[in-house]
PDB file of C-alpha atoms in Angstrom:
ATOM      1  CA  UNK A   1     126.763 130.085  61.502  1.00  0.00           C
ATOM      2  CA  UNK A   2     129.044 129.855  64.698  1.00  0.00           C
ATOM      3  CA  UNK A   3     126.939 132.697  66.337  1.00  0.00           C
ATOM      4  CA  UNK A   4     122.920 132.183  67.703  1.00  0.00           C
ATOM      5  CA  UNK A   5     121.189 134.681  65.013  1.00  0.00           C
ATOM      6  CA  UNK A   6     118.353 135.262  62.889  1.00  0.00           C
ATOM      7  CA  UNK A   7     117.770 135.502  58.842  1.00  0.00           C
ATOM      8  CA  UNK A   8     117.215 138.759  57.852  1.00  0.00           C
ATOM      9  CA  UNK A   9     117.017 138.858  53.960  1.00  0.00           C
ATOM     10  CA  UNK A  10     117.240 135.566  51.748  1.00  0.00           C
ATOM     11  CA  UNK A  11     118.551 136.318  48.284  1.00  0.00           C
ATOM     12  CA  UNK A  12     117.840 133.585  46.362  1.00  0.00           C
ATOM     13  CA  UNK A  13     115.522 131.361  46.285  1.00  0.00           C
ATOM     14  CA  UNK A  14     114.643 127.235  46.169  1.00  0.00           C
ATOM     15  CA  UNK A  15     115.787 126.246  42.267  1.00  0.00           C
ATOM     16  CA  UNK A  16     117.723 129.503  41.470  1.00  0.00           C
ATOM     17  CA  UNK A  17     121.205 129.676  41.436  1.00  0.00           C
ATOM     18  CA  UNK A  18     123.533 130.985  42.359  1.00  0.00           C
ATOM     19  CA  UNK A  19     127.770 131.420  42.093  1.00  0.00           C
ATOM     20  CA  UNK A  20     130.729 130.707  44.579  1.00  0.00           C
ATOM     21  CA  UNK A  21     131.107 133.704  46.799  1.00  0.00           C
ATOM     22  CA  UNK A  22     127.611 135.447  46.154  1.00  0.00           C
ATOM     23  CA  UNK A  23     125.140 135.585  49.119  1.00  0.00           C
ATOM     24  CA  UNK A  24     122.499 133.203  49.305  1.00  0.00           C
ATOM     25  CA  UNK A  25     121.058 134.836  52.600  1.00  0.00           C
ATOM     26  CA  UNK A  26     121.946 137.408  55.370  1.00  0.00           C
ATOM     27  CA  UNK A  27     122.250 137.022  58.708  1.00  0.00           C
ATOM     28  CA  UNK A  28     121.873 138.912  61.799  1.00  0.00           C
ATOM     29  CA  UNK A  29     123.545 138.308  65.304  1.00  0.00           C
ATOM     30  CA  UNK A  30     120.734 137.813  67.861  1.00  0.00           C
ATOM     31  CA  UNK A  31     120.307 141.034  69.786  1.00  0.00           C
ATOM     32  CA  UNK A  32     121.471 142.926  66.917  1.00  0.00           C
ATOM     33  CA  UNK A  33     118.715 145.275  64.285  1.00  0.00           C
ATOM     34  CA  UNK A  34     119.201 145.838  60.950  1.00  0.00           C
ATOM     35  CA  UNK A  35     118.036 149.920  60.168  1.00  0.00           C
ATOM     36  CA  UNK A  36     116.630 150.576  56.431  1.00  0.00           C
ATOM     37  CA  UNK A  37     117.305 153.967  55.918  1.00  0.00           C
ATOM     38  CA  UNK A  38     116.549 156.491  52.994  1.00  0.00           C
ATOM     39  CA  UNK A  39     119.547 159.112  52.439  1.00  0.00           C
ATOM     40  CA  UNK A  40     118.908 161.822  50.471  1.00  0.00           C
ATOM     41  CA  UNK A  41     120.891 161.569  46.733  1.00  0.00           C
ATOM     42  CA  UNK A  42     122.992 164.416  47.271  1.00  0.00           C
ATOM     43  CA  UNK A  43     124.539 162.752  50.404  1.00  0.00           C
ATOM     44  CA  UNK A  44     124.600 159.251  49.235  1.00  0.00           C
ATOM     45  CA  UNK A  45     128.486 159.097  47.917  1.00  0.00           C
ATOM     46  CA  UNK A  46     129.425 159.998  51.264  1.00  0.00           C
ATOM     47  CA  UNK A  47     127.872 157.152  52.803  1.00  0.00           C
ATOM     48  CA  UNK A  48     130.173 153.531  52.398  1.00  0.00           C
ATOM     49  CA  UNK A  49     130.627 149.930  53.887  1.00  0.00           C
ATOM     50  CA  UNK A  50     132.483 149.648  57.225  1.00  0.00           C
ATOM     51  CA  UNK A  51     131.412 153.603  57.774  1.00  0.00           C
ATOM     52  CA  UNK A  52     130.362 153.958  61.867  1.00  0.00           C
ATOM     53  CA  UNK A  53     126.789 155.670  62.414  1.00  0.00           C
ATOM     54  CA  UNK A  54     124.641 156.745  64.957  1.00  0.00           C
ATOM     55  CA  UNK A  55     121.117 155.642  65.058  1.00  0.00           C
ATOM     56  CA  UNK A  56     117.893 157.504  66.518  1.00  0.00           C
ATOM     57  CA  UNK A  57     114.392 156.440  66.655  1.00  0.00           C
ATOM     58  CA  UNK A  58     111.970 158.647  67.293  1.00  0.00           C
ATOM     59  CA  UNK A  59     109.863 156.148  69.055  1.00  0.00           C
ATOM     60  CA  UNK A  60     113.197 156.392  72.011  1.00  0.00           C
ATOM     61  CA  UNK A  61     113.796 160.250  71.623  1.00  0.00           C
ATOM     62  CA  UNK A  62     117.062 161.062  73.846  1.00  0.00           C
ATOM     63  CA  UNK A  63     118.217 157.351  72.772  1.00  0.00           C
ATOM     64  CA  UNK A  64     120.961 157.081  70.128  1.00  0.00           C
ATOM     65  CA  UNK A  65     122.791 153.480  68.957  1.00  0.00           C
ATOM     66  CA  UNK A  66     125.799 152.916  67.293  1.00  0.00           C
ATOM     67  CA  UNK A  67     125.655 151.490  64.003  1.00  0.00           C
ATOM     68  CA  UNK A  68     128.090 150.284  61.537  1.00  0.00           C
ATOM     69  CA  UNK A  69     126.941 150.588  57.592  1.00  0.00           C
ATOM     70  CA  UNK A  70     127.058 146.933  56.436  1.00  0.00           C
ATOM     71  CA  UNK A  71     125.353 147.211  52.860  1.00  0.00           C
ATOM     72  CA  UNK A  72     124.352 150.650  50.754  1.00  0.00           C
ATOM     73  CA  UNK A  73     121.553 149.816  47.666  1.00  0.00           C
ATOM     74  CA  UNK A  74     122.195 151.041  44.386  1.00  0.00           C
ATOM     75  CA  UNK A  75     119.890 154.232  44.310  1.00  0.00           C
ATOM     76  CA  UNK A  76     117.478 153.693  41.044  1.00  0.00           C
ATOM     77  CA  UNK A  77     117.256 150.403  41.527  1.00  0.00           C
ATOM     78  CA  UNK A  78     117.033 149.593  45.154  1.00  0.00           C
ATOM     79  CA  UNK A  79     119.697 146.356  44.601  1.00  0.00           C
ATOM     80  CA  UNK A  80     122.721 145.431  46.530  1.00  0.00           C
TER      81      UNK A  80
END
């Protein structure tokens, strides 16, 4: 990768395959979180790829992040 960072979710794995342009891993930028997040269903077609958020953990209350949505899972199923 030409940026220091960590592996944050490997999607296939030793002796599977795989095809041209389908991830084999994810990576993160070092200094960067990645935020799971369960939306409820009736707001979930609002929420998209490339869409700008802002992030809150209650464990830092009066702290807020910026985000940016880079991945929403199918809702049954749970897959990208």
């Amino acid at each position: 990768a030409p940026f220091a960072g960590v592996v944050t979710a490997i999607v296939v794995q030793p002796g599977e395959q795989t095809q041209p342009g389908k991830p084999v891993l994810f990576l993160s930028k070092a200094g960067e979180a990645i935020v799971r997040a369960d939306i409820p269903t009736r707001d979930g077609s609002r929420i998209t790829t490339g869409q700008t958020a802002r992030v809150e953990l209650s464990e830092q209350p009066g702290t807020a992040y910026d985000a940016t949505v880079v991945d929403v899972a199918d809702s049954e199923s749970g897959r990208r």
